[in-house]
Coordinates of N, CA and C and ligand atoms in Angstrom, one line a residue:
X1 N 8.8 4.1 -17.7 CA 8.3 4.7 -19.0 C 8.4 6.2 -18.9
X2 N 8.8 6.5 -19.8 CA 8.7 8.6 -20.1 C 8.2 8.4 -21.3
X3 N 7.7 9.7 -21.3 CA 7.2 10.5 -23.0 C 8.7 10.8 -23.7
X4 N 8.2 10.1 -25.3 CA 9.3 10.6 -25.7 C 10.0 12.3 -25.5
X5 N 9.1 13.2 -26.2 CA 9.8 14.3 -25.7 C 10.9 14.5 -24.5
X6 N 10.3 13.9 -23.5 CA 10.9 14.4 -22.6 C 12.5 13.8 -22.5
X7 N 12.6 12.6 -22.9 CA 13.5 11.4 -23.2 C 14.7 12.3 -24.3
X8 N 14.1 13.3 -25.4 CA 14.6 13.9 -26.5 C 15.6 14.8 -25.9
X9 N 14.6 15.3 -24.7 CA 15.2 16.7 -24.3 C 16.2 16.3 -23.4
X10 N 16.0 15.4 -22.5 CA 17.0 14.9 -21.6 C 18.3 14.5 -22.5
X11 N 18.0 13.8 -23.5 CA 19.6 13.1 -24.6 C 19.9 15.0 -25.0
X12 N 19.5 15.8 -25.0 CA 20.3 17.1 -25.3 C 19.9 17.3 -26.8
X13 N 18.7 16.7 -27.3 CA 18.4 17.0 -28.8 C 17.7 18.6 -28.8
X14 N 17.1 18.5 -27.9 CA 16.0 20.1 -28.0 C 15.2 19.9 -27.0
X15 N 15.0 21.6 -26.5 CA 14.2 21.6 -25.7 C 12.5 20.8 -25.7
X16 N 11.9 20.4 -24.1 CA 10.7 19.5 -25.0 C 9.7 20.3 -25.7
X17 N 9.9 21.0 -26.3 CA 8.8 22.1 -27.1 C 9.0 21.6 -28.8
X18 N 10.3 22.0 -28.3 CA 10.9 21.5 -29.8 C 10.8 20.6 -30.3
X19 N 10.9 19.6 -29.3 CA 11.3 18.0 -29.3 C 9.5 18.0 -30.4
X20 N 8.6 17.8 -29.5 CA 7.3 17.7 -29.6 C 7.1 18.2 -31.2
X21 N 7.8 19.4 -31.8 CA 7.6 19.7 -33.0 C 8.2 18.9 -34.0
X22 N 9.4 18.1 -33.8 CA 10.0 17.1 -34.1 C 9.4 16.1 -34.1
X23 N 8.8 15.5 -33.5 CA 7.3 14.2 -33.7 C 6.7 14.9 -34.3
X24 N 5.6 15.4 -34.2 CA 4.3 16.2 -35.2 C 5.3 16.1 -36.3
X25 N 6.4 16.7 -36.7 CA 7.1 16.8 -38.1 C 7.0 15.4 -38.8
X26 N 7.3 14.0 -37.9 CA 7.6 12.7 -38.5 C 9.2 12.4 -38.7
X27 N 9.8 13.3 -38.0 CA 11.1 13.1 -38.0 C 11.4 12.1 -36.7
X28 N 10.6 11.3 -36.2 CA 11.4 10.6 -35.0 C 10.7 9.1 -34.9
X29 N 11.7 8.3 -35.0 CA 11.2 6.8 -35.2 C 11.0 6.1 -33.2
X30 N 10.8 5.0 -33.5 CA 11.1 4.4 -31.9 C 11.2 3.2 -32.4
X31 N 11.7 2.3 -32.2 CA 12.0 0.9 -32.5 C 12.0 0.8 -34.2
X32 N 12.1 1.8 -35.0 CA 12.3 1.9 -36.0 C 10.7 2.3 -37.3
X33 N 10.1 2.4 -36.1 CA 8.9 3.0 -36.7 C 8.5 4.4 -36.6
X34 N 8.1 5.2 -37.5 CA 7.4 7.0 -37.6 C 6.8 7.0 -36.4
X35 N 6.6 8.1 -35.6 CA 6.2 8.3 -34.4 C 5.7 9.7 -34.2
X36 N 4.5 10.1 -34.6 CA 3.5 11.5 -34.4 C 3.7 12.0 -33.5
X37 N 2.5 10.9 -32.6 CA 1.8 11.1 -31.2 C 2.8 11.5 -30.0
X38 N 2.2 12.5 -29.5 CA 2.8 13.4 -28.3 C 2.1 13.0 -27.3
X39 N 3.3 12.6 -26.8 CA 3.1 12.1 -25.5 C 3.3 10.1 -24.9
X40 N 4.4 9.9 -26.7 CA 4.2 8.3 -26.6 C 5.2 8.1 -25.9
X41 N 5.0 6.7 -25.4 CA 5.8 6.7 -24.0 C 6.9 5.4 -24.5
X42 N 8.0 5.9 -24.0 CA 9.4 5.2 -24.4 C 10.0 4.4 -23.3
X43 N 10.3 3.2 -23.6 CA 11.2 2.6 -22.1 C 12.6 2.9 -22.6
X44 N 13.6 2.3 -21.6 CA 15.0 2.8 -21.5 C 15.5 1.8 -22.5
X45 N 15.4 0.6 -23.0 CA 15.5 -0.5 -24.0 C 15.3 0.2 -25.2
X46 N 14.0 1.2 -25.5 CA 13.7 1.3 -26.8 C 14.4 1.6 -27.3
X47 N 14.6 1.6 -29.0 CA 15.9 2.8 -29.9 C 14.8 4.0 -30.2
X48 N 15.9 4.8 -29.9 CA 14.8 5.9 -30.5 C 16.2 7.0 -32.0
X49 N 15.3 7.1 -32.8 CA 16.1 7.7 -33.9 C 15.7 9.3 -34.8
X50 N 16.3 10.2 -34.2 CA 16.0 11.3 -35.2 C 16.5 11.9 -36.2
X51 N 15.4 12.2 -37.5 CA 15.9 12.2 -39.0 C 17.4 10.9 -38.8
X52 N 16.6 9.9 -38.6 CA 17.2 8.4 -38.6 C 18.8 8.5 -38.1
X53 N 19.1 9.2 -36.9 CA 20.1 9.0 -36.5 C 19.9 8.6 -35.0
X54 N 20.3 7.6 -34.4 CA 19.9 7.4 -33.3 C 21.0 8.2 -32.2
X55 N 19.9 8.1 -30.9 CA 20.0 8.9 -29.8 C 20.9 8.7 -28.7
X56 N 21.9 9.6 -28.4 CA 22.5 8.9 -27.0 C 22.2 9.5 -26.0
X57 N 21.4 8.3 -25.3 CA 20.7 8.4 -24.0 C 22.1 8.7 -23.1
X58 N 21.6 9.9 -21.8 CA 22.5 9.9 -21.2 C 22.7 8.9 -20.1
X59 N 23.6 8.6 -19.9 CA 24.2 7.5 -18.9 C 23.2 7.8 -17.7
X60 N 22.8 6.7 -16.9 CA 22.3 6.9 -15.4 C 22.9 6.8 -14.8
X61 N 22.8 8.0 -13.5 CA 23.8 8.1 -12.0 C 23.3 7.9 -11.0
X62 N 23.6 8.1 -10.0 CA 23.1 8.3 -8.3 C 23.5 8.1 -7.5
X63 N 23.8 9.1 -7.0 CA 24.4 9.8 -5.9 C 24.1 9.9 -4.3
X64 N 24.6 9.7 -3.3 CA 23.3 9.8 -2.2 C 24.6 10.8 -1.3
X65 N 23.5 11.8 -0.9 CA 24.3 13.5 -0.3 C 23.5 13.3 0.9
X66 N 24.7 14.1 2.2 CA 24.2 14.2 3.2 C 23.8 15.9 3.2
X67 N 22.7 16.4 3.0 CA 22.0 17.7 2.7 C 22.3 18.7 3.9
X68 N 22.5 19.7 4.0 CA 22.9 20.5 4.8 C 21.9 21.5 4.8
X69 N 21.2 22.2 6.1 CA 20.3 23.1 6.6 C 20.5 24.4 5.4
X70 N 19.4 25.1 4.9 CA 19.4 26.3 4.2 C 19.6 26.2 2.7
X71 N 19.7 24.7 2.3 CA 19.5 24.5 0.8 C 18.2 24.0 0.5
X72 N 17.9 24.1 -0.9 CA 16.6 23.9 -1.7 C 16.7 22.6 -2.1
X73 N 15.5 21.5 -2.1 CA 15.3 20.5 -2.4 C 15.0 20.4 -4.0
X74 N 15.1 21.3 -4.7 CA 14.5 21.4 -5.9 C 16.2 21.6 -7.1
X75 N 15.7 21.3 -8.6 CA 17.1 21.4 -9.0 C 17.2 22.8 -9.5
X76 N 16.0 23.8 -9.5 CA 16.5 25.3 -9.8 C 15.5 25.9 -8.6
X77 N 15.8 27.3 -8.3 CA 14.5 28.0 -7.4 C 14.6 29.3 -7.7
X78 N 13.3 29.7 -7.7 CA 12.5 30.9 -8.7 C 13.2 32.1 -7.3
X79 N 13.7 31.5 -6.5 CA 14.5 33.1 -5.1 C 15.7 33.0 -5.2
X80 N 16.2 31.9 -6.4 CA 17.8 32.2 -6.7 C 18.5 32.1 -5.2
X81 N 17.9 30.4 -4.8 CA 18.4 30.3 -3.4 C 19.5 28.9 -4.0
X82 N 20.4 28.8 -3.1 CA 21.4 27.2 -3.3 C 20.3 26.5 -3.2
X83 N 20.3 25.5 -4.1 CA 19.5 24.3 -4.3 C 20.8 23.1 -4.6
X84 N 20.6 21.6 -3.8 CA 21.0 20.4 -4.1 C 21.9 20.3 -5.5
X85 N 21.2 20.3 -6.3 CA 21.8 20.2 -7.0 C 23.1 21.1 -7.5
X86 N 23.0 22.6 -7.0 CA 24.6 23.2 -7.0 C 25.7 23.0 -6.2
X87 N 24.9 21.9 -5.3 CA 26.4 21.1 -4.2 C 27.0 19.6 -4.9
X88 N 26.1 19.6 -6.6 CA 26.8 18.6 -7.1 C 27.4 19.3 -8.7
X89 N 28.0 20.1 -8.4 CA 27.8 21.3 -10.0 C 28.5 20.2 -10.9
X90 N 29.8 19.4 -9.9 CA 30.7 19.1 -11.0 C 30.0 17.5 -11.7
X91 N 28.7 17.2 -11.4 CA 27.8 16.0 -11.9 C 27.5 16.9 -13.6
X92 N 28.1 16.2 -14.6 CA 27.6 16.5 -15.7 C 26.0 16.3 -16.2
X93 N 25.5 15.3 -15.9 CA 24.5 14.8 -15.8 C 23.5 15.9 -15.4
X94 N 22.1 15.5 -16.1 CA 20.8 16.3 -15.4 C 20.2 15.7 -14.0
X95 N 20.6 16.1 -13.0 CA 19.9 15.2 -12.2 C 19.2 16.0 -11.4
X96 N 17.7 15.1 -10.5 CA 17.4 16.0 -9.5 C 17.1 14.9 -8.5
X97 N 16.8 15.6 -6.9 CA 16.5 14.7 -6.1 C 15.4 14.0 -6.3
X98 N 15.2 12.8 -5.7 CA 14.2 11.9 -5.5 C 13.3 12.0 -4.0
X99 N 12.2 12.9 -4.0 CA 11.9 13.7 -3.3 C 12.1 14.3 -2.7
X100 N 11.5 15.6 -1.4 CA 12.1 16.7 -0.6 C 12.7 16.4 0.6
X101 N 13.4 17.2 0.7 CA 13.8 17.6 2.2 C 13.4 19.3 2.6
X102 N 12.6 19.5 3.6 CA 12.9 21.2 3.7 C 13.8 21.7 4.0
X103 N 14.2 23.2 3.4 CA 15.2 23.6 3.7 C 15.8 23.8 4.7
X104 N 15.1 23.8 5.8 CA 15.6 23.1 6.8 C 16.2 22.5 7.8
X105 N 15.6 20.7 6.8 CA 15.8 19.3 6.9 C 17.4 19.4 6.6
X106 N 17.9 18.4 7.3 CA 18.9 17.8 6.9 C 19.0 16.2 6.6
X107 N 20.2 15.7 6.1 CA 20.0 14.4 6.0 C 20.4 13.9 4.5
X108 N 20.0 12.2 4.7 CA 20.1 11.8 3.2 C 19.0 12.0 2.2
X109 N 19.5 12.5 1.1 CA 18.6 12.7 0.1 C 19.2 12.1 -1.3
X110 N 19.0 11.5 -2.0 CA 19.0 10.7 -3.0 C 18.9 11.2 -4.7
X111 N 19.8 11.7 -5.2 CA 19.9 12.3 -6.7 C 19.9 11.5 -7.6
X112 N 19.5 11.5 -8.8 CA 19.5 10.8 -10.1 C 19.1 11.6 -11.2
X113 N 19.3 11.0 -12.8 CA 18.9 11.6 -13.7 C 18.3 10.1 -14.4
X114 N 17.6 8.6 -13.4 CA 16.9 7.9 -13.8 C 15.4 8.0 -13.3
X115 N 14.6 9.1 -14.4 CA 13.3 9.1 -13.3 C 12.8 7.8 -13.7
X116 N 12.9 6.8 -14.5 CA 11.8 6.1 -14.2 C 11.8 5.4 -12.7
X117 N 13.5 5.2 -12.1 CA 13.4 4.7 -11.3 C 12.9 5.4 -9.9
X118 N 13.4 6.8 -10.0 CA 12.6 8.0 -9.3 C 11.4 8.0 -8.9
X119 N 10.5 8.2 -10.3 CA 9.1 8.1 -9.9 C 8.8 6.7 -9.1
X120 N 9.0 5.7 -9.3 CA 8.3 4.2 -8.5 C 9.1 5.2 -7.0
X121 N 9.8 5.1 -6.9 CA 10.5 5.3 -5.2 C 9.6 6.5 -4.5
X122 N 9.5 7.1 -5.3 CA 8.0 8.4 -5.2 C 7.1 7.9 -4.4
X123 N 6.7 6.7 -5.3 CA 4.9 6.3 -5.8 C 4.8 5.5 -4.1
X124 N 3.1 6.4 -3.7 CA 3.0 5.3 -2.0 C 2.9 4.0 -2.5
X125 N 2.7 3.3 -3.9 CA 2.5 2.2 -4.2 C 3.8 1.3 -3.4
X126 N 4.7 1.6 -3.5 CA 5.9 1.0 -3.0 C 6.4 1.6 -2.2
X127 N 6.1 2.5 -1.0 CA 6.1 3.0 0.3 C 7.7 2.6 1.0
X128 N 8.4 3.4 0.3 CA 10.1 3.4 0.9 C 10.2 3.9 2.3
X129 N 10.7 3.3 2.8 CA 10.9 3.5 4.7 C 11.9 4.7 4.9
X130 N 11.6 5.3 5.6 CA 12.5 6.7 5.8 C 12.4 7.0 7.1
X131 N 13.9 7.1 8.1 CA 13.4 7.2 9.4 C 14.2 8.3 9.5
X132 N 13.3 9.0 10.4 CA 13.9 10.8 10.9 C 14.2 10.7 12.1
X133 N 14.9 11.2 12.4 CA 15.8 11.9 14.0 C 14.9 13.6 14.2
X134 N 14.1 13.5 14.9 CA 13.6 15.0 15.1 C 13.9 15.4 16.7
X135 N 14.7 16.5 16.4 CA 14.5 17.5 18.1 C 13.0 18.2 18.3
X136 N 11.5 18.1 19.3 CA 11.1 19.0 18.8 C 10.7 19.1 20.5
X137 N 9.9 20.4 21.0 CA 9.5 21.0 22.0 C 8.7 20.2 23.3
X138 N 9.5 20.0 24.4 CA 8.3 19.7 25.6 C 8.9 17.9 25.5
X139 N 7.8 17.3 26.1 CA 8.3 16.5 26.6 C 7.7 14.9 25.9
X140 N 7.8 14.5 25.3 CA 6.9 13.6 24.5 C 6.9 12.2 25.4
X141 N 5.4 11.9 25.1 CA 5.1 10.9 26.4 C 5.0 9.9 25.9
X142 N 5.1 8.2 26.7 CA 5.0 7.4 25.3 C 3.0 7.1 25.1
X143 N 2.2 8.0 25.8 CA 0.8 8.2 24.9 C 1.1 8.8 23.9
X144 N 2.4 10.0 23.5 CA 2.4 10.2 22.1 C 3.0 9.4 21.0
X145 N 3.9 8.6 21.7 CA 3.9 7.7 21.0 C 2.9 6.7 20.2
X146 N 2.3 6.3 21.5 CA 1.3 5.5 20.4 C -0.1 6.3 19.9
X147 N -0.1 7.5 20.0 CA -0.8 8.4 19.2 C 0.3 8.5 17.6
X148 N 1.3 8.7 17.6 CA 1.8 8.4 16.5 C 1.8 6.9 15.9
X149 N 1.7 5.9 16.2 CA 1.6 5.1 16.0 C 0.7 4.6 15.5
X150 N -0.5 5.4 15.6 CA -2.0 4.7 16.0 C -2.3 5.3 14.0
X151 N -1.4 6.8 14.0 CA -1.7 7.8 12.9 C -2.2 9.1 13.6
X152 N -2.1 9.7 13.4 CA -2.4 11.1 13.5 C -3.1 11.9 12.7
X153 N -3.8 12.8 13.1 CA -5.0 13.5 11.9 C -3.9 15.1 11.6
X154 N -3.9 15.5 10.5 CA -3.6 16.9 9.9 C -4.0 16.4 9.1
X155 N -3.9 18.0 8.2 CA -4.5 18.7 6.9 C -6.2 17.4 7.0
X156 N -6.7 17.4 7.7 CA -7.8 16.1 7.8 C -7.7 14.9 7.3
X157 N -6.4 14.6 7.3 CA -6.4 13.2 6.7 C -5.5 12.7 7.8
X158 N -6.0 11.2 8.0 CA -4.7 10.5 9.2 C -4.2 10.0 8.6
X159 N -2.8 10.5 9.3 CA -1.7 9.8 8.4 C -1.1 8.2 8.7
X160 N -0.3 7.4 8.3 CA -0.5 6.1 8.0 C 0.5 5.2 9.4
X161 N -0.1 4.6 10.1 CA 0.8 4.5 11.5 C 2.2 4.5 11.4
X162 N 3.2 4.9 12.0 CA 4.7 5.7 12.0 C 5.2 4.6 13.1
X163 N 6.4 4.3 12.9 CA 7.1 3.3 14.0 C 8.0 4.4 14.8
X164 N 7.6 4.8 16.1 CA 8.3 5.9 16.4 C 8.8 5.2 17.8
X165 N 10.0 6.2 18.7 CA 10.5 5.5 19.8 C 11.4 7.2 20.3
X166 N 11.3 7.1 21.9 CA 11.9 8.3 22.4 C 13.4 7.9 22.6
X167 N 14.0 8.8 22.2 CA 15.2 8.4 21.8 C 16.5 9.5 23.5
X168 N 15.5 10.7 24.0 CA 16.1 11.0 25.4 C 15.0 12.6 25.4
X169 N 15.2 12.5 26.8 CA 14.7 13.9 27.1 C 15.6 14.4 28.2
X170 N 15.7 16.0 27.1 CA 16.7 16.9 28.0 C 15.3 17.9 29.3
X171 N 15.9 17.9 30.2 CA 15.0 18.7 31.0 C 15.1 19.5 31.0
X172 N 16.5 20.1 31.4 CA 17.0 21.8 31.6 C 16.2 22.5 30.3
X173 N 16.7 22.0 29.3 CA 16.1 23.0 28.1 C 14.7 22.4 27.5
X174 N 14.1 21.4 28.0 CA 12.9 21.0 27.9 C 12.5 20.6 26.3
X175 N 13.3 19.7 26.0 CA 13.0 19.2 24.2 C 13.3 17.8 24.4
X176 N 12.7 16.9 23.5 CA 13.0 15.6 23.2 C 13.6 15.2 22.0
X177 N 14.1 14.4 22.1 CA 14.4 13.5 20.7 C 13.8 12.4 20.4
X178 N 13.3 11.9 19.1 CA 12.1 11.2 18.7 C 12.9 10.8 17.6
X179 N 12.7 9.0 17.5 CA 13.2 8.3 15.8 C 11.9 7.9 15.3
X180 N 11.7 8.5 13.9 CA 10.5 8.3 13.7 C 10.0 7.4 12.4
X181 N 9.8 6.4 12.1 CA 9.9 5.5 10.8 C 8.8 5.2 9.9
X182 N 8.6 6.4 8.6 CA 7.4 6.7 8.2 C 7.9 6.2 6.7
X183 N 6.5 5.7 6.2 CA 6.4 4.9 5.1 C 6.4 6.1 4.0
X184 N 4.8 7.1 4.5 CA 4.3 8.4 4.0 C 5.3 9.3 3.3
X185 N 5.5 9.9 2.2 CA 6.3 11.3 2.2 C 5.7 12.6 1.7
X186 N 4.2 12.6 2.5 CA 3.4 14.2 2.6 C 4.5 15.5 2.4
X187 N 3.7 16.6 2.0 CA 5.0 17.9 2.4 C 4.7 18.2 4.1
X188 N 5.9 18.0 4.1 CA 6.3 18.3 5.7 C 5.6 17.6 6.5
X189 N 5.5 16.1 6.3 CA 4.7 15.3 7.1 C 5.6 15.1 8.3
X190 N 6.6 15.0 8.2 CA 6.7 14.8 10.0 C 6.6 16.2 11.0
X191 N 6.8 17.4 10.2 CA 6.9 18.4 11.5 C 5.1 18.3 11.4
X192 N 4.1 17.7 10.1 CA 2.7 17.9 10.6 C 2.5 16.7 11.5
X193 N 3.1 15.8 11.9 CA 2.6 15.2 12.7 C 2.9 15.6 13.9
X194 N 4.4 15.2 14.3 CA 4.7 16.4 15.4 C 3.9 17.5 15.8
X195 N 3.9 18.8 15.1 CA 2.3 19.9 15.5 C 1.4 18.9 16.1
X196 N 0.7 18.1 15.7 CA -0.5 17.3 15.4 C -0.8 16.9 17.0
X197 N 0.9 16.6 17.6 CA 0.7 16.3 18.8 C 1.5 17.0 19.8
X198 N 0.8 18.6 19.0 CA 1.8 19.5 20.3 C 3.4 19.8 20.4
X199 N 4.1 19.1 19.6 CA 5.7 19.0 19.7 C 6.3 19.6 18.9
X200 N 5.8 21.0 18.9 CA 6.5 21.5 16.9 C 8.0 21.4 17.2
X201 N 8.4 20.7 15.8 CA 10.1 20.4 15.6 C 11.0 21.6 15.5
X202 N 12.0 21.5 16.1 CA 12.8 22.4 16.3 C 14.4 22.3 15.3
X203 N 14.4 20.7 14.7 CA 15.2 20.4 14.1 C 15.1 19.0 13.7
X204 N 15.3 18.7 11.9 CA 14.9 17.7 11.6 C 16.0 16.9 11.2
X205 N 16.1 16.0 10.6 CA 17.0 14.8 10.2 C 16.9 13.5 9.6
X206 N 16.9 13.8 8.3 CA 16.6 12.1 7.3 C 17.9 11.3 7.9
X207 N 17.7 10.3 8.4 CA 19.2 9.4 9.0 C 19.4 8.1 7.8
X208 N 17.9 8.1 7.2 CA 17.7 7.1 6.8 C 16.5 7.0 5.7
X209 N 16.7 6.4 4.5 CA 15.7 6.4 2.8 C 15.9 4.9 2.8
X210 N 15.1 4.1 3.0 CA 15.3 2.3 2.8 C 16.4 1.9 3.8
X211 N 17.6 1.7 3.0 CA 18.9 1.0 3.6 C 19.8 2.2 3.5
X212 N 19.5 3.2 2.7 CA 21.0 4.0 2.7 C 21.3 5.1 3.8
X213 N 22.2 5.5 4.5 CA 22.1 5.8 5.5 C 23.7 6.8 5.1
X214 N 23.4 8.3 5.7 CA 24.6 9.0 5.4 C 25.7 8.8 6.8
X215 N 25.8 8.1 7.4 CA 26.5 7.7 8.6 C 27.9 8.3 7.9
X216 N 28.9 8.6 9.1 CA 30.0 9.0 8.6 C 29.9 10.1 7.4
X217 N 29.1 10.4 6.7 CA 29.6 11.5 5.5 C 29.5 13.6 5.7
X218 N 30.3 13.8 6.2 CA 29.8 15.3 6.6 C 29.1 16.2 6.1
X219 N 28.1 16.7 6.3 CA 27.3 17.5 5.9 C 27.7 18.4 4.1
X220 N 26.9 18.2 3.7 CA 27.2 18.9 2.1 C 28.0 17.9 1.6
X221 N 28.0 17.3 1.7 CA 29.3 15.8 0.8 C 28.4 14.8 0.4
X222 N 28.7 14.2 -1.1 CA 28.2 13.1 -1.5 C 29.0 12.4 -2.1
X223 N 28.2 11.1 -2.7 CA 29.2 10.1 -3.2 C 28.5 9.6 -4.2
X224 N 29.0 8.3 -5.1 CA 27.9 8.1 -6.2 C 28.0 6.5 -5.5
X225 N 26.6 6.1 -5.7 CA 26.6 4.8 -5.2 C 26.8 3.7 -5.9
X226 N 27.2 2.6 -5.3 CA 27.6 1.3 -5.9 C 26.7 0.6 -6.0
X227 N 27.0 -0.4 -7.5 CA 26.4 -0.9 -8.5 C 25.3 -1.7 -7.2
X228 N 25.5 -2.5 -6.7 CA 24.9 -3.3 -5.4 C 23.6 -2.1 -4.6
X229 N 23.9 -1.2 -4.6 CA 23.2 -0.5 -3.8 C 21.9 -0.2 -4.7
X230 N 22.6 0.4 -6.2 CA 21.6 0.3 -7.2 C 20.5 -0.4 -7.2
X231 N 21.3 -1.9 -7.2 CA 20.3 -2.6 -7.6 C 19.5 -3.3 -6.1
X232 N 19.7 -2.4 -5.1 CA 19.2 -2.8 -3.8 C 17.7 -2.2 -3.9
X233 N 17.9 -0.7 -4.9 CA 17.1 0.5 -4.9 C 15.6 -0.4 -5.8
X234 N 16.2 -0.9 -6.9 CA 16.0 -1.3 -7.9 C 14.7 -2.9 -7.2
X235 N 15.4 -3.3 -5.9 CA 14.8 -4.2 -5.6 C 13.4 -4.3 -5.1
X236 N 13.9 -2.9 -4.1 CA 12.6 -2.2 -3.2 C 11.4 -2.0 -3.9
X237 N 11.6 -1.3 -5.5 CA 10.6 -1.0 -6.0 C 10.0 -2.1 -7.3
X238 N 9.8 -3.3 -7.1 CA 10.1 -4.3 -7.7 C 8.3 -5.3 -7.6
X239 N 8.0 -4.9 -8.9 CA 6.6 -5.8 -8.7 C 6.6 -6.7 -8.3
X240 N 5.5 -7.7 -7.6 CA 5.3 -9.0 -7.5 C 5.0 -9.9 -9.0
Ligands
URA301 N1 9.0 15.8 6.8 C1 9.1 17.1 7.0 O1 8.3 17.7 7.7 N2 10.1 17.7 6.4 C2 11.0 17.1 5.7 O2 12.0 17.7 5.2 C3 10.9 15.7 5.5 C4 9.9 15.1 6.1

């Protein structure tokens, strides 16, 4: 479900300011009925029609990009830094990611211009599995492991137990590698748990969002995904 407005402004009718003056006017039906109220909420099924001409919703995409270090997770940024979305310029579509990576982070990160489907994949209610590859400092013991496992306390809250496993430790230069498989998507919840137990990350890595996995795809490259994958996405977030 979205607000119409926002539904208006995405089909390319008018910005949502406008849109919204366009309801208050009585110029916009939904299933074929006058529609005031700002803020009514439209599914992807409904018709929606202004001064009785109906709307073409824009087509849904998604994309899944292997994200490269020094880009912005966001679809515009107020420091006029590269953001995700201008490594997909030639996507006609409005799309943004389906949550963050830090600039940072590398890895898979997941674009669309379906938020309804967006938001559920968001929502902890349906807690999408996401497992990170982190380099970070010193030598991680497996007591930290099952200190990550157990949950970890930052910002005062403990976070939700993590399926983690050491993956090698270099001596000479004194860092480990850690696979870390967290339900959670806090900001910067893995380098806060890492800190949490001493190990600040040195370098991060989404390998993995559910099932989709950027294996093979070189850094800054994406692809749009198949109907099957879709509806894999589509499964995950799937009431009882
Ligand atoms: N956790 C982090 O700390 N950073 C990310 O980019 C993703 C998860």
């Amino acid at each position: 479900m979205d607000r119409l407005q926002k539904v208006m402004a995405h089909a390319g009718i008018a910005s949502r300011r406008k849109s919204e003056s366009m309801i208050e006017a009585g110029r916009v039906k939904v299933n074929g009925k006058v529609i005031t109220e700002l803020g009514f909420q439209v599914k992807k099924s409904d018709s929606i029609e202004v001064d009785s001409v109906p709307i073409q919703k824009e087509k849904l995409v998604y994309f899944l990009l292997n994200k490269p270090r020094g880009v912005v997770s966001t679809a515009s940024d107020p420091k006029n830094r590269e953001t995700v979305v201008d490594l997909l310029h030639e996507v006609e579509e409005r799309i943004y990611p389906v949550g963050r990576l830090d600039y940072d982070t590398t890895g898979v990160l997941l674009l669309t211009n379906d938020g309804e489907l967006a938001n559920k994949l968001m929502h902890p209610k349906y807690s999408v599995e996401k497992t990170y590859l982190a380099k970070v400092k010193g030598r991680v013991t497996r007591e930290d492991i099952r200190q990550l496992e157990k949950g970890v306390v930052f910002d005062k809250v403990k976070s939700v137990p993590a399926k983690a496993r050491i993956i090698n430790y270099d001596r000479k230069k004194d860092y480990s590698t850690v696979e870390l498989i967290i339900h959670e998507g806090k900001n910067h919840q893995v380098k806060k748990m890492m800190k949490a137990i001493n190990h600040p990350i040195e370098k991060l890595t989404r390998t993995q969002y559910g099932f989709l996995s950027v294996e093979g795809m070189q850094s800054g490259v994406f692809r749009e995904l198949k109907q099957f994958e879709i509806n894999k996405l589509y499964q995950l977030v799937e009431d009882e």
